[in-house]
Every structure is written in structure tokens, then in C-alpha cells.
Amino acid sequence: MERKVGLLYLPNANINSWVNFLEYYGCKVKVLNFGDEFNELDAVIVPGVGHFEKASRYLQRRALDKYLFEIVKSDKTIIGVCLGMHLLFQGSMEGGGLGLGVFEGYVKPFSEVVNHNTNIGWSEIEVHGEENRRVYFNHSYYVSSDQNNAVAWNVFEGFRYSAITRTKNIIGIQFHPEKSYSDGWALLERFIYE
Amino acid sequence: MSDSDKRKIPVILLRDEVAIKSYGFSSYEYVGDPIQIAHIFSEKEVDELIIVDPFVSNGSHEINRKLLLSIANNFHGPLTYSGGVSSACIASEIIQLGYEKIAVNAATTGSRVNITDVASAIGKQALVLVFDLVVRNGELFLYNHVAQMDERIELSWIVEFINTCDVGEVLLQFVDRDGSRVGLESEITEHIAKEINKQLIVGCGAISHNEIKIYLEKSNTSAVVVSAVYTFYPDSNSVLINYE
């Protein structure tokens, strides 16, 4: 059955990657700006790529933070990816600024815990209760593995951190499912179709 | 659960809407339709793909956004673009087309590109700093596409430059090895890899799939960028888009 997926417009996000990916797997996609109708959608994605502080300011300036809270209250599935995931937390050390606070905790830099400041590449992640999946990461900031809502984990230079975080209808994904070929879709499909 | 795998990254070089192969960054050979080639690499689920338009950097034309969009529409893996990105605004535009990373050349930073501005727009993880290096008579030179000249530099200058730049990874391209299939450079690359806190990629000169595999196993680099091996039959210049 075709699913209708909203894609929140953020100025530095890889919007076209997401449109391509979702349409390839048979979803109908609607790019969302503030105030756009979302009732007919099955899920809303907050895409990644960008800088936390800039994105946080953009959300507040356009009242998109309030708009996202409306979607949260409506019980729609919301999926934040990479930077989109970070925006669901209370804040980030990437320039500062406030997140939506849907998840507790702050996003921190890799430079504090490992030798290299950015994790770029393919890793096999551990998913709670499921088989491991090979997915693509590209990020310099991470969410702690101790985060209460973590349901999947990754390791970078021996350091374990959260790869997927979830509370009810809100899901945060640190890697890029839209760039992880069939394994990315296998993980995302579950959230969109459940 | 494991640390990130080392990546093998094909590259597509653009000139007037076709894909080409370069030799020493100075002579070129026709390869094919870049959209078709990107589609083949997508089917092969390559680790990443880099699209380079070197002729934008020297001012011969504008960035071909329509072509970049068509390539992105036909490739479902991680994509990087390099060529003529001179501002945060242009970098954001390219990311929106469906690219995850933007590469900027070290020789043009400061004069044409402000790395800090670009990083604060798209995030440092999305920024690749490229050094086009020439080794001549035991000395090291930085090649500048815009000025079409090279400038003598010290290894320590490269290390300092990298460590003070807000980028996610660094690509070293050894110009004199480009298209030569004499082997990937390791001496300078290893020295730099041990001194920096960014992911390091090396490009130019790969001989074969086996050499790439062994190189990645032994080196401290996180990826290799490969052109000829993934473009041609072994020991020939007949086109065969391949990947393993």
C-alpha cells in the first residue's frame, strides 16, 4: 500500500536525495513548509545535513518548532535523520542553540572522545531484537549510548553510541537510510509502514 | 557491530556534459555518459561516488546544476561534488540537489572559498578539503587549477593547514600519478595520516583491485578514490565500468 510521507524543508538538507529514495520505494512525497496540511500523511521526515545552530535558528525563525510540536501531538510518525535527529534533543554543542527537547539529553562532539572528529563510512549496526544492518554514517556529533530511548547502536574507534533512538511515534536515526541502499530502506520501511 | 569499513570511491570527471578520464590533470579521454555511469555505479552499490567538474574551477563555465541533478536522480548512494563551489550558498544549493558532501580545493581556500562559512552552513562533516599535489625532484608542490600553476610547499604546512580547518575529511590527489597506474602514494600520505585528526582519502595511481585492497588493509587512510581501475578493462583503455 502506498504511503504518503512529508519531508520538512530545511535550507541545507539533501531534499532531492530523500525524494528520490522515497519515490524509488513507492512512497508519495510532499515537501512541507510551515503551516502545510499534514493530516493525510503517514509519516514526516526531518532530514539531515547541515549545522545544528543554523538549523535550530531556522526552525525558530519560521515557527517550524511549533509546527513540529503540532505534528508530534497528532501521533503521526516523525523520523529525524542525522541533524534532524539532533534537533529532536534538548540541544547540541555544534554551535549551541535549542533543540525540540522531545528526547532528553544533548548532542556532543566526537572530538571529545575519539581521535578523529568525524565518522564517515559504512558500519554494521546492532539493532535491538533484529539482525545487524550495514548503513552509511556521516557525522561529527553523536548521541550517547546511555540515552534511555536508544534501540540501535554503532561503534566508532571503539566508542559506542546511539544509532537509533525512539519514544512512541518519534524516531531519531543517526545514519543516512536514504543513502544506505536496501538495508537503509529495510530499517526505514518498518517505521513508515507500522 | 564494527568500526566503519574503509571505502573505495569511484570518481566521474565531467567535461561538457560527458564523462572523461584525465591523465596528469592535463590530457583527457572520452569515457561516456555520466548519468549512465552513475546509474551503473548505483546498481553496484559502491561505497560513495565523487563527481568532479574541474573546468568550472578555471572559469570556463558555470556549475551545470541540471546535469548534477540528473546524476543525483540516478544514483542512490552517498554523493560528493567538487568544482567551483565558491560560497556557502552554492554549497547549500548542491546539497539540496542530492549531494551529501562538497569538496573544496586547498589551493583556492582564502582567495575564493571561505571554509569556515561553508562549514557553518552545511556542517563540517559535509566538507572535504582537497590537496592536488605534485612531487618533483623530491620536492612537494600544491597545484592550483584556477591559476594553472603550482607552488612549492612543506609537508608540515599541509598538516598545520588540515589541523586548523573545520572539515570532516581530507583528499590527497597526486597529480603526476593520475591515470598512470603506477600505484597509490603511501610515504607522504602515511606521514600526514598520523599527524591529523580528520579522515584521510588518497587518490590517483591505483593499479588494480588487488592493490587497492592491500593498500587499504595496510594504510592509515580511510578511503581511496579510484578512476582508471573502475573505468577500464585491466591493462587497456577500453571502457568497462566495474567495481569490487
Coordinates of C-alpha atoms in Angstrom, one line a residue:
Chain A
M1 CA 0.0 0.0 0.0
E2 CA 1.3 3.4 -1.0
R3 CA 2.4 5.6 2.0
K4 CA 2.3 9.4 2.0
V5 CA 5.5 10.9 3.5
G6 CA 6.1 14.5 4.4
L7 CA 9.6 15.9 4.1
L8 CA 10.3 19.0 6.2
Y9 CA 12.1 21.7 4.2
L10 CA 15.4 22.7 5.7
P11 CA 17.7 25.0 3.7
N12 CA 20.8 22.8 3.8
A13 CA 19.1 19.4 3.7
N14 CA 19.6 16.8 1.0
I15 CA 15.9 17.2 -0.1
N16 CA 16.3 15.6 -3.5
S17 CA 18.1 12.5 -2.1
W18 CA 15.1 11.9 0.1
V19 CA 12.5 12.5 -2.7
N20 CA 14.5 10.0 -5.0
F21 CA 14.8 7.4 -2.2
L22 CA 11.2 7.5 -1.1
E23 CA 9.7 7.6 -4.6
Y24 CA 12.0 4.7 -5.6
Y25 CA 10.4 2.6 -2.8
G26 CA 6.9 3.6 -3.8
C27 CA 6.1 6.4 -1.4
K28 CA 4.2 9.6 -2.3
V29 CA 6.3 12.6 -1.1
K30 CA 5.2 16.1 0.0
V31 CA 7.8 18.7 0.9
L32 CA 6.5 20.6 4.0
N33 CA 6.8 24.2 4.9
F34 CA 5.3 25.9 8.0
G35 CA 1.5 25.5 8.2
D36 CA 1.2 22.9 5.4
E37 CA -1.5 20.4 6.0
F38 CA -0.1 17.2 7.4
N39 CA -3.2 15.2 8.4
E40 CA -3.2 13.0 5.3
L41 CA 0.4 12.0 5.8
D42 CA 1.5 8.7 7.3
A43 CA 4.9 9.9 8.5
V44 CA 7.0 13.1 8.5
I45 CA 10.8 13.1 8.0
V46 CA 13.1 15.8 9.3
P47 CA 16.1 15.4 7.0
G48 CA 19.8 15.7 7.9
V49 CA 22.9 17.5 6.5
G50 CA 23.7 20.9 7.9
H51 CA 24.8 22.7 11.1
F52 CA 22.8 22.4 14.3
E53 CA 22.9 26.1 15.4
K54 CA 21.9 27.3 11.9
A55 CA 19.1 24.7 11.6
S56 CA 17.8 25.5 15.2
R57 CA 17.6 29.2 14.4
Y58 CA 15.9 28.5 11.1
L59 CA 13.2 26.3 12.9
Q60 CA 12.5 29.1 15.4
R61 CA 12.5 31.9 12.9
R62 CA 10.0 30.1 10.7
A63 CA 8.0 28.8 13.7
L64 CA 8.8 25.3 12.4
D65 CA 9.5 24.2 16.0
K66 CA 5.8 24.9 16.9
Y67 CA 4.7 23.3 13.7
L68 CA 6.7 20.1 14.5
F69 CA 5.2 20.0 18.0
E70 CA 1.7 20.0 16.4
I71 CA 2.8 17.0 14.3
V72 CA 4.2 15.3 17.4
K73 CA 0.8 15.8 19.2
S74 CA -1.1 14.4 16.2
D75 CA 0.5 11.0 16.8
K76 CA 2.0 10.9 13.3
T77 CA 5.3 9.1 13.0
I78 CA 8.2 11.6 13.0
I79 CA 11.6 10.5 11.8
G80 CA 14.6 12.8 12.4
V81 CA 17.7 11.8 10.4
C82 CA 21.3 12.8 11.3
L83 CA 20.9 16.6 12.0
G84 CA 17.2 16.0 12.0
M85 CA 17.7 13.5 14.9
H86 CA 19.9 16.0 16.8
L87 CA 17.1 18.6 16.5
L88 CA 14.8 16.3 18.5
F89 CA 17.2 16.5 21.5
Q90 CA 17.4 19.4 24.0
G91 CA 20.4 20.9 22.4
S92 CA 23.8 20.4 20.7
M93 CA 27.4 21.5 21.2
E94 CA 27.5 22.2 17.5
G95 CA 27.4 26.0 17.8
G96 CA 24.8 25.8 20.6
G97 CA 21.1 26.6 20.2
L98 CA 18.0 24.7 21.4
G99 CA 16.5 21.5 20.0
L100 CA 12.9 20.5 20.4
G101 CA 13.5 18.5 23.6
V102 CA 11.4 15.5 22.5
F103 CA 14.4 13.4 23.6
E104 CA 16.3 14.1 26.8
G105 CA 20.0 14.9 26.5
Y106 CA 22.5 16.9 24.5
V107 CA 24.4 16.1 21.3
K108 CA 28.2 16.1 21.8
P109 CA 31.3 16.2 19.5
F110 CA 33.3 13.1 18.7
S111 CA 36.5 15.2 19.1
E112 CA 36.0 14.8 22.9
V113 CA 36.1 11.0 22.9
V114 CA 38.0 9.7 19.9
N115 CA 41.0 10.6 17.7
H116 CA 39.1 11.6 14.5
N117 CA 36.5 14.3 14.6
T118 CA 34.1 12.8 12.0
N119 CA 32.7 9.3 11.4
I120 CA 32.3 8.8 7.7
G121 CA 31.5 5.5 6.1
W122 CA 29.7 2.2 6.3
S123 CA 29.2 0.3 9.6
E124 CA 27.2 -2.7 10.7
I125 CA 24.9 -1.5 13.5
E126 CA 23.4 -3.5 16.3
V127 CA 19.6 -3.3 16.3
H128 CA 17.7 -4.4 19.4
G129 CA 15.9 -7.6 18.7
E130 CA 16.8 -7.7 15.0
E131 CA 19.6 -8.7 12.6
N132 CA 22.5 -6.3 12.2
R133 CA 22.4 -3.9 9.2
R134 CA 25.1 -2.2 7.2
V135 CA 24.4 1.5 6.9
Y136 CA 26.1 4.8 5.9
F137 CA 27.2 7.3 8.6
N138 CA 28.5 10.9 8.1
H139 CA 28.5 12.9 11.4
S140 CA 30.8 14.8 13.7
Y141 CA 28.4 14.9 16.7
Y142 CA 26.8 11.9 18.5
V143 CA 24.1 10.9 20.9
S144 CA 25.2 8.9 24.0
S145 CA 24.6 5.1 24.0
D146 CA 23.2 5.6 27.6
Q147 CA 20.3 7.6 26.2
N148 CA 17.2 5.9 27.6
N149 CA 15.5 5.6 24.3
A150 CA 18.3 4.0 22.3
V151 CA 17.2 1.0 20.2
A152 CA 20.2 0.6 17.9
W153 CA 24.0 1.3 18.4
N154 CA 27.1 1.8 16.5
V155 CA 30.9 1.9 17.3
F156 CA 33.4 4.5 16.1
E157 CA 37.1 4.0 17.0
G158 CA 35.9 1.7 19.9
F159 CA 33.4 4.3 21.2
R160 CA 29.8 3.0 21.3
Y161 CA 26.9 5.5 20.7
S162 CA 23.3 5.6 19.8
A163 CA 22.4 4.8 16.1
I164 CA 18.6 4.9 16.5
T165 CA 16.6 6.4 19.3
R166 CA 12.8 6.0 19.8
T167 CA 10.0 7.1 22.0
K168 CA 6.5 6.1 20.8
N169 CA 5.9 7.8 17.4
I170 CA 9.2 9.8 17.5
I171 CA 12.3 8.2 15.9
G172 CA 15.8 9.6 15.6
I173 CA 18.2 7.9 13.2
Q174 CA 21.9 8.9 13.2
F175 CA 22.9 7.3 9.9
H176 CA 21.6 8.0 6.4
P177 CA 19.0 5.4 5.5
E178 CA 18.3 7.3 2.2
K179 CA 22.0 6.6 1.2
S180 CA 22.2 3.0 2.6
Y181 CA 20.6 1.2 -0.4
S182 CA 18.4 -1.7 0.5
D183 CA 19.5 -2.0 4.2
G184 CA 18.5 1.6 4.7
W185 CA 15.1 1.0 3.3
A186 CA 14.6 -2.2 5.3
L187 CA 15.1 -0.2 8.5
L188 CA 13.1 2.8 7.4
E189 CA 10.2 0.8 5.9
R190 CA 9.3 -0.6 9.3
F191 CA 8.8 2.9 10.8
I192 CA 6.8 4.2 7.8
Y193 CA 4.5 1.2 7.4
E194 CA 3.9 0.3 11.1
Chain B
M1 CA 28.8 -4.2 15.2
S2 CA 32.0 -2.8 13.8
D3 CA 34.0 0.3 13.2
S4 CA 33.5 1.9 9.8
D5 CA 34.7 -0.1 6.8
K6 CA 37.4 1.5 4.6
R7 CA 35.8 3.0 1.5
K8 CA 36.5 2.5 -2.2
I9 CA 35.2 5.5 -4.1
P10 CA 34.9 5.8 -7.9
V11 CA 35.1 9.2 -9.4
I12 CA 33.4 10.7 -12.5
L13 CA 35.1 13.6 -14.2
L14 CA 32.9 15.9 -16.2
R15 CA 33.6 18.0 -19.3
D16 CA 30.9 19.5 -21.5
E17 CA 28.2 17.0 -20.2
V18 CA 30.3 13.9 -20.8
A19 CA 32.4 11.8 -18.5
I20 CA 36.2 11.8 -19.2
K21 CA 39.3 10.3 -17.9
S22 CA 42.2 12.6 -17.2
Y23 CA 46.0 11.9 -17.3
G24 CA 48.1 14.1 -15.1
F25 CA 45.2 16.6 -15.0
S26 CA 46.3 17.8 -18.4
S27 CA 45.2 15.4 -21.2
Y28 CA 41.7 13.8 -21.4
E29 CA 39.9 10.9 -23.0
Y30 CA 36.2 10.4 -23.6
V31 CA 34.6 7.7 -21.3
G32 CA 30.8 8.0 -21.8
D33 CA 27.5 9.4 -20.5
P34 CA 27.9 10.4 -16.8
I35 CA 24.3 9.7 -15.9
Q36 CA 24.5 6.2 -17.3
I37 CA 27.8 5.6 -15.5
A38 CA 26.4 6.9 -12.2
H39 CA 23.4 4.6 -12.7
I40 CA 25.8 1.6 -13.2
F41 CA 27.7 2.5 -10.0
S42 CA 24.4 2.8 -8.1
E43 CA 23.5 -0.7 -9.2
K44 CA 26.8 -2.0 -8.0
E45 CA 26.1 -0.2 -4.6
V46 CA 29.5 1.5 -4.5
D47 CA 30.6 2.9 -1.1
E48 CA 30.4 6.5 -2.4
L49 CA 30.7 8.4 -5.7
I50 CA 32.5 11.6 -6.4
I51 CA 31.5 13.9 -9.3
V52 CA 34.2 16.4 -10.3
D53 CA 33.9 19.3 -12.8
P54 CA 37.5 20.7 -13.0
F55 CA 36.6 23.1 -15.8
V56 CA 34.3 25.1 -13.5
S57 CA 37.2 25.9 -11.2
N58 CA 39.2 27.5 -14.0
G59 CA 36.2 29.6 -15.0
S60 CA 35.4 28.1 -18.4
H61 CA 31.7 27.6 -17.5
E62 CA 29.2 27.7 -14.6
I63 CA 28.3 24.7 -12.5
N64 CA 25.9 22.5 -14.5
R65 CA 23.1 22.1 -12.0
K66 CA 20.8 20.3 -14.4
L67 CA 23.4 17.6 -15.1
L68 CA 24.2 17.3 -11.4
L69 CA 20.5 16.8 -10.6
S70 CA 20.2 14.1 -13.3
I71 CA 23.2 12.3 -11.9
A72 CA 21.8 12.5 -8.3
N73 CA 18.4 11.2 -9.6
N74 CA 20.2 8.1 -11.0
F75 CA 22.5 7.4 -8.1
H76 CA 21.2 6.1 -4.7
G77 CA 24.4 6.0 -2.6
P78 CA 26.4 8.8 -0.9
L79 CA 27.4 11.5 -3.4
T80 CA 30.2 14.2 -3.3
Y81 CA 30.6 17.1 -5.7
S82 CA 33.8 19.0 -6.4
G83 CA 34.3 22.0 -8.7
G84 CA 33.8 25.8 -8.5
V85 CA 32.0 25.8 -5.1
S86 CA 32.9 29.3 -4.1
S87 CA 30.4 30.1 -1.3
A88 CA 28.2 28.6 1.4
C89 CA 25.1 29.5 -0.7
I90 CA 26.4 27.4 -3.7
A91 CA 27.3 24.6 -1.4
S92 CA 23.8 24.5 0.1
E93 CA 22.3 24.5 -3.4
I94 CA 24.4 21.5 -4.4
I95 CA 23.5 19.6 -1.2
Q96 CA 19.8 20.2 -1.9
L97 CA 20.2 18.6 -5.4
G98 CA 21.0 15.3 -3.5
Y99 CA 24.7 15.5 -2.7
E100 CA 25.9 14.8 0.9
K101 CA 29.4 16.3 0.7
I102 CA 31.1 19.2 -1.1
A103 CA 34.8 19.2 -1.9
V104 CA 36.8 22.4 -2.0
N105 CA 40.4 22.8 -3.1
A106 CA 43.1 23.9 -0.6
A107 CA 44.8 26.0 -3.3
T108 CA 41.7 28.2 -3.6
T109 CA 40.7 28.5 0.0
G110 CA 41.0 32.0 1.3
S111 CA 41.2 33.6 -2.1
R112 CA 37.9 32.1 -3.5
V113 CA 36.3 30.0 -0.7
N114 CA 35.9 30.7 3.0
I115 CA 35.9 27.2 4.6
T116 CA 34.5 28.4 7.9
D117 CA 31.5 30.0 6.1
V118 CA 30.8 26.8 4.1
A119 CA 31.2 24.5 7.2
S120 CA 28.9 26.7 9.3
A121 CA 26.2 26.3 6.6
I122 CA 26.4 22.6 5.7
G123 CA 28.3 21.2 8.7
K124 CA 32.0 20.2 8.7
Q125 CA 31.1 16.5 8.2
A126 CA 29.8 17.6 4.7
L127 CA 33.1 19.3 3.7
V128 CA 36.1 17.7 2.1
L129 CA 39.4 19.6 1.7
V130 CA 41.3 18.6 -1.4
F131 CA 45.1 18.9 -1.9
D132 CA 46.3 18.4 -5.5
L133 CA 49.9 17.6 -5.0
V134 CA 52.8 17.3 -7.4
V135 CA 56.1 15.6 -6.4
R136 CA 59.0 16.8 -8.4
N137 CA 62.7 16.1 -7.8
G138 CA 61.9 15.1 -4.2
E139 CA 60.0 18.4 -3.5
L140 CA 56.3 18.9 -2.9
F141 CA 54.1 21.3 -4.8
L142 CA 50.4 22.3 -4.5
Y143 CA 48.7 22.5 -7.9
N144 CA 46.2 25.4 -8.4
H145 CA 43.6 24.7 -11.1
V146 CA 42.5 28.3 -11.2
A147 CA 45.9 29.8 -11.7
Q148 CA 47.1 26.7 -13.5
M149 CA 50.4 26.7 -11.7
D150 CA 51.9 25.0 -8.7
E151 CA 53.6 26.4 -5.6
R152 CA 56.3 24.7 -3.5
I153 CA 55.1 23.7 -0.1
E154 CA 56.3 21.9 3.0
L155 CA 54.7 18.8 4.4
S156 CA 54.4 20.5 7.8
W157 CA 52.4 23.3 6.2
I158 CA 49.8 20.7 4.9
V159 CA 49.5 19.2 8.4
E160 CA 49.0 22.5 10.0
F161 CA 46.5 23.6 7.4
I162 CA 44.5 20.5 7.9
N163 CA 44.5 20.7 11.7
T164 CA 43.3 24.2 11.7
C165 CA 40.5 23.7 9.1
D166 CA 36.9 22.8 10.1
V167 CA 36.4 19.9 7.7
G168 CA 35.3 16.3 8.1
E169 CA 37.9 14.7 5.7
V170 CA 40.8 15.4 3.5
L171 CA 41.6 14.1 0.0
L172 CA 45.2 14.0 -1.3
Q173 CA 45.4 13.7 -5.0
F174 CA 48.8 13.0 -6.5
V175 CA 48.6 14.8 -9.9
D176 CA 51.7 13.1 -11.5
R177 CA 50.2 9.7 -10.8
D178 CA 46.8 10.5 -12.3
G179 CA 45.9 7.8 -15.0
S180 CA 49.4 6.3 -14.7
R181 CA 48.5 3.1 -12.8
V182 CA 51.9 3.2 -11.0
G183 CA 50.4 2.6 -7.6
L184 CA 48.9 4.7 -4.8
E185 CA 51.2 7.0 -3.0
S186 CA 52.0 5.9 0.6
E187 CA 55.0 7.7 2.0
I188 CA 53.6 11.3 2.2
T189 CA 50.1 10.0 2.8
E190 CA 51.1 7.9 5.8
H191 CA 53.1 10.8 7.3
I192 CA 50.0 13.1 7.0
A193 CA 47.5 10.4 8.2
K194 CA 49.4 10.0 11.5
E195 CA 49.5 13.8 12.2
I196 CA 45.9 14.8 11.6
N197 CA 42.5 14.3 13.3
K198 CA 40.5 14.1 10.1
Q199 CA 39.6 11.1 7.9
L200 CA 42.2 10.9 5.1
I201 CA 41.4 9.8 1.5
V202 CA 44.1 9.2 -1.2
G203 CA 43.6 9.4 -4.9
C204 CA 45.4 8.8 -8.3
G205 CA 47.6 6.0 -9.5
A206 CA 45.8 2.8 -8.4
I207 CA 46.9 -0.3 -10.4
S208 CA 44.3 -2.9 -9.7
H209 CA 41.5 -4.1 -7.4
N210 CA 44.1 -6.2 -5.5
E211 CA 46.4 -3.3 -4.9
I212 CA 43.5 -1.2 -3.6
K213 CA 42.5 -4.0 -1.2
I214 CA 46.1 -4.4 0.1
Y215 CA 46.7 -0.6 0.3
L216 CA 43.5 -0.1 2.4
E217 CA 44.4 -3.0 4.7
K218 CA 47.9 -1.7 5.4
S219 CA 47.5 2.1 5.4
N220 CA 46.1 4.6 7.9
T221 CA 43.8 6.2 5.3
S222 CA 40.1 5.7 5.5
A223 CA 39.3 5.6 1.7
V224 CA 40.8 5.6 -1.8
V225 CA 39.4 7.5 -4.8
V226 CA 39.8 5.5 -8.0
S227 CA 39.3 6.3 -11.6
A228 CA 41.1 4.2 -14.2
V229 CA 40.7 0.8 -12.4
Y230 CA 36.9 1.3 -12.2
T231 CA 36.6 2.7 -15.7
F232 CA 38.7 0.5 -18.0
Y233 CA 39.5 -3.2 -18.6
P234 CA 42.7 -4.2 -16.9
D235 CA 45.8 -3.3 -19.0
S236 CA 43.7 -1.5 -21.6
N237 CA 41.9 1.8 -22.2
S238 CA 38.6 0.1 -23.4
V239 CA 35.8 1.3 -21.2
L240 CA 34.3 -1.2 -18.7
I241 CA 32.6 0.4 -15.7
N242 CA 33.3 -2.0 -12.9
Y243 CA 33.7 -2.2 -9.1
E244 CA 34.6 -4.8 -6.5

